[in-house]
Backbone as a ProteinNet text record, in pm:
[ID]
protein_1_A
[PRIMARY]
XXXXXXXXXXXXXXXXXXXXXXXXXXXXXXXXXXXXXXXXXXXXXXXXXXXXXXXXXXXXXXXXXXXXXXXXXXXXXXXXXXXXXXXXX
[TERTIARY]
76.1	14.1	88.3	54.8	122.2	65.3	113.5	75.4	122.9	92.3	79.2	52.6	97	79.3	-17.3	51.4	20.8	-110	-184.4	-331.8	-427.4	-378.7	-484.8	-410.9	-455.1	-385.4	-446.3	-495.4	-504.9	-418.9	-332.5	-248.9	-303.2	-404.7	-443.6	-512.2	-601.8	-614.9	-520.1	-430	-273.7	-242.7	-239.5	-152.4	-273.9	-396	-484.2	-487.7	-461.4	-459.8	-320.1	-197.4	-77.7	-101.3	-207.3	-203.8	-255.5	-368.6	-461.5	-393.1	-338	-214.9	-140.3	-68.7	46.1	149.7	101.1	143.2	200.6	75.8	26.5	81.2	161.9	225.2	362	339	480.8	575.9	565.3	633.8	540.6	612.5	524.5	577.9	536.8	557.5	534.4	601	609.4	599.6	531.1	516	418.6	447.4	361.3	294	171.2	46.1	6.8	113.9	130.1	198.8	230.3	320.4	459.4	470.6	665.7	699.4	827.9	899	838.6	854.6	851.5	904.5	803.9	785.2	803.7	768.6	727	607.8	503.7	367.9	305.2	197.7	139.6	139.8	164.4	145.9	254.5	212.7	203.8	290	455.2	565	545.2	573.9	636	518.4	398.7	334.8	316.9	327.7	340	479.5	570.2	721.3	710	662.2	599.5	549.9	460.7	384.8	389.8	500.8	563	706.7	770.9	848.1	769.7	617.8	596.9	572.3	523.6	446.6	609.5	700.3	850.7	863	777.3	796.9	946.7	1008.4	1148.8	1139.8	1018.1	1045.2	1063	998.4	1106.6	1055	1060.7	967.2	1061.9	957.6	988	986.5	1027.2	945.7	890.3	762.1	713.2	614.7	714.4	673.6	764.2	679.9	733.8	881.3	960.3	1082.4	1116.1	1033.4	1059.8	1098.8	1166.3	1240.4	1302.1	1389.8	1485.6	1490.6	1514.8	1533.4	1594.4	1723.2	1846.3	1802.8	1708.2	1666	1588.7	1466.2	1325.2	1423.7	1487.8	1597.7	1625.6	1736	1778.9	1728.2	1623.3	1569.4	1457.8	1390.8	1339.4	1381.9	1499.8	1528.8	1608.7	1624.7	1705	1571.5	1460.1	1341.2	1303.8	1300.9	1217.9	1376.7	1498.8	1596.9	1538.3	1546.6	1577.4	1461.6	1311.9	1203.8	1244.2	1299.8	1323.7	1376.6	1522.1	1626.4	1554.8	1461.1	1425.3	1340.2	1275.7	1142.6	1189.6
-112.9	13.1	112.8	224.5	373.2	455.7	526.6	650.8	801.8	891	1018.3	1085.4	1147.9	1170.1	1403.7	1415.7	1589.8	1548.4	1440.6	1411.9	1491.7	1463.8	1456.4	1560.1	1696.5	1787.3	1792.6	1671.6	1666.1	1526.1	1595.9	1478.8	1376.9	1437.9	1297	1186	1239.7	1162.9	1054.9	1136	1067.8	953.8	1003.4	928	826.1	815	706.5	637	686.9	607.7	452.8	572	488.9	372	392.6	280.7	220.1	203.8	79.5	20.5	99.7	25.7	-20.8	19.6	-80	-158.8	-277.8	-366.9	-373.4	-359.8	-334.7	-192.5	-98	-4.1	-49.4	-10.5	-26.7	68.1	189.6	285.4	438.4	542.1	661.7	753.4	856.6	982.7	1104.2	1201.5	1343.9	1451.8	1572.1	1672.6	1725.8	1879	1936.5	1994.1	2040	2060.6	2172	2261.7	2304.1	2240	2116.4	2032.6	2081.5	2169.6	2190.5	2088.8	2077	1993.3	1975	1897	1921.8	2034.4	2054	2168.9	2361.3	2372.9	2492.3	2469.2	2396.8	2430.6	2395.8	2375.8	2339.4	2232.2	2098.6	1962	1924.8	1867.8	1815.3	1695.2	1712.2	1569.4	1541.5	1646.8	1558.4	1438	1491	1352.8	1213.3	1296.4	1146.9	1100	1160.7	1071.5	992.8	1040.7	964	828.5	809.6	701.4	646.5	662	592.3	496.6	570.3	537.9	484.7	451.4	385.6	252.7	261.3	113	42.5	103.4	53.4	19.6	148.8	184.2	180.4	77.4	79.2	62.9	89.7	102.3	243.4	251.1	372.1	506.8	622.7	792.6	822.9	868.9	943.7	1032.7	1163.6	1307.6	1284.8	1393.5	1368.5	1511.5	1594.7	1722.5	1808.4	1918.3	1997.3	2056.3	2052.6	2164.2	2277.9	2354.2	2460.4	2501.2	2636.1	2722.2	2655.2	2563.9	2473	2354.3	2228.4	2097	2137.3	2153.4	2091.7	2177.6	2303.4	2356.3	2258.4	2223.5	2144.6	2040.7	1959.8	1820.8	1847.2	1941.3	1978.5	2044	2151.4	2175.9	2093.3	1969.6	1876.6	1762.4	1708.6	1622.6	1694	1819.6	1847.4	1857.1	1958.5	1915.3	1826.1	1689	1543.4	1452	1481.8	1433.3	1532.5	1613.1	1691.3	1667.4	1648.6	1635	1461.1	1353.5	1252.9	1236	1316.3	1296.3	1350.4	1449.5	1548.9	1414.8	1318.7	1269.1	1157.8
-5.5	-30.1	-22	-122.9	-67.8	-22	48.7	111	89.1	31.6	-9.5	84	154.3	259.4	214	130.5	80.7	58.9	20.2	-62.4	50.8	195.7	305.3	388	425.3	460.6	666.3	673	817.7	894.6	982.5	1037.6	1118.6	1144.1	1237.7	1147.1	1020.5	955.7	877.5	832.4	831.9	917.1	1051.6	1149	1110.7	1171.5	1149.8	1054.2	919.8	774.7	778.8	897.4	920.8	949.5	1087.1	1173.4	1169.2	1027.7	1000	900.6	841.9	697.4	800.2	892.7	950.6	828.2	833.7	803.2	648.9	615.2	500.7	375.9	454	451.5	342.5	187	140.8	164.6	72.6	81.4	95.4	157.3	170.4	85	13.9	-33.1	51.4	65.2	130.5	60.3	45.7	30.1	162.8	124.2	246.3	193.5	229.8	172.6	106.6	54.7	-110.4	-144.4	-191.4	-281.2	-274.2	-198.2	-208.5	-77.5	-38.3	7.2	163.3	190.4	356.8	470.1	561.3	618.3	532	406.3	334.6	383.3	411	432.6	528.6	603.7	728.6	795.3	748.2	787.2	892.6	993.4	1111.3	1059.1	1046.8	999.6	1105.2	1286.9	1360.9	1441.9	1370.7	1423.3	1329.3	1187.4	1094.6	1117.2	1156.4	1164.2	1266.8	1387.7	1509	1517.9	1408.2	1426.5	1328.1	1235.2	1140.2	1236.3	1325.2	1405.8	1505.1	1542.2	1618.7	1604.1	1450.5	1395.5	1389.7	1402.6	1339.3	1180	1101.1	953.2	922.3	824.7	790.1	664.7	544.3	439.9	382.7	227.6	139.8	174.1	214	218.3	117.1	33.8	-102.4	-52.3	-166.4	-170.9	-288	-284.7	-422.5	-412	-421.6	-434.9	-527.8	-574.1	-642.8	-667.5	-765.9	-734	-708.9	-664.6	-605.8	-494.5	-462.9	-533.4	-677.1	-638.4	-720.4	-660.2	-784	-707.2	-620	-629.2	-498.1	-373.8	-370.6	-272.5	-211.4	-300.4	-280.5	-113.8	-257.2	-183.3	-84.6	9.2	92.2	180.1	161.8	272.6	300.4	274.5	314.6	367.2	274.9	396.8	498.2	533	636.5	725.5	724.1	782.1	871.7	752.2	773.5	875.3	851.1	932.7	1083.8	1047	1214.3	1238.4	1218.9	1298.2	1353.8	1276.8	1296.1	1449.5	1414.8	1506.8	1641	1631.9	1739.3	1850.8	1818	1802.6	1929.7
[MASK]
+++++++++++++++++++++++++++++++++++++++++++++++++++++++++++++++++++++++++++++++++++++++++

């Protein structure tokens, strides 16, 4: 099962979906609420990453966001945000 977190703007719904999908979850796509890199919008990535850790998710997390303002900046800032959030939990 694939979960795209940007399709749903409510972190509570995303967290519930992750818990329900638990064992069937194959990979996760990250983009923020505005389809930019994680951290550029208002999605609660702390709650999302926290539940992924809670279920011991060890699959792939890919960014499926717009390459804005540039591809490199989207990749670097998105990875920084996700890594920092993961390490802070």
